CSV table of C-alpha atoms in Angstrom, one decimal:
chain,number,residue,atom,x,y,z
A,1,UNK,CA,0.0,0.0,0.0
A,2,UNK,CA,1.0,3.4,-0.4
A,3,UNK,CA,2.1,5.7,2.5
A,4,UNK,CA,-0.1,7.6,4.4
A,5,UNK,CA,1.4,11.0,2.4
A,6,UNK,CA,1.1,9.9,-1.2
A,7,UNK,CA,-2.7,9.0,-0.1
A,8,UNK,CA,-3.3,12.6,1.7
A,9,UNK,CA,-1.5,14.0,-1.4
A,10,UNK,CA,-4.0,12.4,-3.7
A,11,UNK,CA,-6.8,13.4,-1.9
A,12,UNK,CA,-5.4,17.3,-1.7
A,13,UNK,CA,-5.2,17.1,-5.3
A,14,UNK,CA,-8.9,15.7,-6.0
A,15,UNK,CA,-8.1,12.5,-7.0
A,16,UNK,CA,-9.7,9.2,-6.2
A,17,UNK,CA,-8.4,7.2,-3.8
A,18,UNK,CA,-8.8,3.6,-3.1
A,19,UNK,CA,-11.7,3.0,-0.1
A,20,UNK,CA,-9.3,0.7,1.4
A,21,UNK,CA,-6.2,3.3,1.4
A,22,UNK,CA,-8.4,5.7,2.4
A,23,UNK,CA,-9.9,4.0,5.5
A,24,UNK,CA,-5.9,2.6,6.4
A,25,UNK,CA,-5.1,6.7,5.9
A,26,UNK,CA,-8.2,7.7,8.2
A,27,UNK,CA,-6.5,5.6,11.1
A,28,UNK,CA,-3.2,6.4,10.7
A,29,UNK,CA,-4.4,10.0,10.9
A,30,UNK,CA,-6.5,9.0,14.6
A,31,UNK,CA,-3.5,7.8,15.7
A,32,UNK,CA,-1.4,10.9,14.8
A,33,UNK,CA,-4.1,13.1,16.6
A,34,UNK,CA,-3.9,10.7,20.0
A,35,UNK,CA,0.3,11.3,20.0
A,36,UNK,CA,-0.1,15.4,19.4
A,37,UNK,CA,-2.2,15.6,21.9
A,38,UNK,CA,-0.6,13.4,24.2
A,39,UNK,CA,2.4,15.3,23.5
A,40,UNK,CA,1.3,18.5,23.7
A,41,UNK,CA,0.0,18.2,27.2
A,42,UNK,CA,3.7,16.6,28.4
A,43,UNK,CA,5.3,19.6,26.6
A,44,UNK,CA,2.9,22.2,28.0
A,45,UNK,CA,3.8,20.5,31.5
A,46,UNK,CA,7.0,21.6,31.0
A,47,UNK,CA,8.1,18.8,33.5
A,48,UNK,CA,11.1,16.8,33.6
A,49,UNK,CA,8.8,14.2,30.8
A,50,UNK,CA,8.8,17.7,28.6
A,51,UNK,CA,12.9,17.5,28.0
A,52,UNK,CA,12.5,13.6,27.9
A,53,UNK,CA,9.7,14.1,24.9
A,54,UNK,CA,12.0,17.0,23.0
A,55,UNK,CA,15.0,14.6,23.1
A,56,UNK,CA,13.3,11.4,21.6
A,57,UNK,CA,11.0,13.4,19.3
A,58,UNK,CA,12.9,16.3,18.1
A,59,UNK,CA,16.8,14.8,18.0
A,60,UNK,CA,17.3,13.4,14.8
A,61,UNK,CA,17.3,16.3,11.4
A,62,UNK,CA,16.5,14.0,9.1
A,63,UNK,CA,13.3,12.9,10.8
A,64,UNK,CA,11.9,15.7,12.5
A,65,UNK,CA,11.7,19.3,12.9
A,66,UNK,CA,11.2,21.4,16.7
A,67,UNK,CA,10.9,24.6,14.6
A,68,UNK,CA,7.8,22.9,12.3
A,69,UNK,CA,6.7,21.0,14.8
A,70,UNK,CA,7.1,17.7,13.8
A,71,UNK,CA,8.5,14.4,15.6
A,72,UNK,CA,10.2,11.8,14.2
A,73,UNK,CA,7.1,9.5,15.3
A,74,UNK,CA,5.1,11.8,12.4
A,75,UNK,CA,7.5,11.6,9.8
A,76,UNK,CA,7.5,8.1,10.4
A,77,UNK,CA,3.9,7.4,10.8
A,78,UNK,CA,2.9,9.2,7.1
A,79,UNK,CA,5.5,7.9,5.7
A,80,UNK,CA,5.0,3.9,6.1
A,81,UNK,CA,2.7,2.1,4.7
A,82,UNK,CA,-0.3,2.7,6.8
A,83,UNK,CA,-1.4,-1.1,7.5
A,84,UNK,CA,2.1,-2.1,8.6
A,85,UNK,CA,2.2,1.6,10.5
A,86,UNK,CA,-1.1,0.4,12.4
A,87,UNK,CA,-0.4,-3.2,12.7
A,88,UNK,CA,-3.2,-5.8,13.0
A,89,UNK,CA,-4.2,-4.7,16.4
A,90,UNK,CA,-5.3,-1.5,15.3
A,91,UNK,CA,-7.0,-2.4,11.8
A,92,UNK,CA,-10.9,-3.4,12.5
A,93,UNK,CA,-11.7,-6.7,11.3
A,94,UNK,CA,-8.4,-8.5,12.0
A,95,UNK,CA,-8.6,-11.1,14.9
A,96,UNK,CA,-6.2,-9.4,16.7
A,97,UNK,CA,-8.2,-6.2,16.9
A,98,UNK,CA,-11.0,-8.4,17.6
A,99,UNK,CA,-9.7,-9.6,20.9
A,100,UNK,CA,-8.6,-6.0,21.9
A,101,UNK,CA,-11.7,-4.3,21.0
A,102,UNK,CA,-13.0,-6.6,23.4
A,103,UNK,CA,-11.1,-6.2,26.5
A,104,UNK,CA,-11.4,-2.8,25.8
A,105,UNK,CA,-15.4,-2.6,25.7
A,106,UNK,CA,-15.2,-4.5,29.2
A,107,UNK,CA,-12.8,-1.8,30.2
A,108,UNK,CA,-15.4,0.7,29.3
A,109,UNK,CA,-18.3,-1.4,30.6
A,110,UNK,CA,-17.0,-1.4,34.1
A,111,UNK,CA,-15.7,2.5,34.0
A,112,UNK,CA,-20.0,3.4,33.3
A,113,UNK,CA,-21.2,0.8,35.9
A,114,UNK,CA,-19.3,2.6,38.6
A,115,UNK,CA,-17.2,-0.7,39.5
A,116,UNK,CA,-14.2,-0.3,41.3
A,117,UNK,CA,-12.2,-3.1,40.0
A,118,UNK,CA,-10.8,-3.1,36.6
């Protein structure tokens, strides 16, 4: 499959794109969104975890930019193919997402019936 770029790129340009590229491009994008945001709040800490996340992120010049604001995690992430990016536990359908998505929904089931035990 074609990276997550090249299928962005496509789509910026008003071309059709694949369903299936397109769906692998949606997820790589959701998990983008969870890392910035978990980022941003370390960095906005400005805690000890702050210096830890500028040194893994932000170190190498080939893969990443502080001054444009992008990690080597992001270069890496739109750059790869998006499936093997994602690996089978986070593509829906796949039996490994399967048995994930279940523990998960228990997780969730127990947070909204108030139980104490996870």
């Amino acid at each position: 499959m074609r990276s997550t770029c090249e299928i962005v790129a496509d789509l910026k340009d008003g071309k059709e794109v694949p369903y299936e590229e397109l769906k692998m491009a949606c997820l790589v994008q959701s998990g983008i969104i969870h890392f910035f945001q978990n980022d941003t709040k370390q960095l906005l800490a400005g805690s000890l975890v702050s210096e830890v996340i500028r040194k893994m992120n932000y170190s190498d010049p080939e893969t990443s930019s502080a001054e444009a604001g992008i990690p080597t995690w992001y270069w890496k992430a739109i750059h790869a193919d998006p499936v093997e990016w994602l690996g089978p536990k986070w593509i829906p359908g796949t039996p490994e997402w399967e048995r994930m998505h279940a523990v998960h929904q228990k997780i969730y089931e127990k947070v909204l019936s108030g139980e104490k035990e996870i």
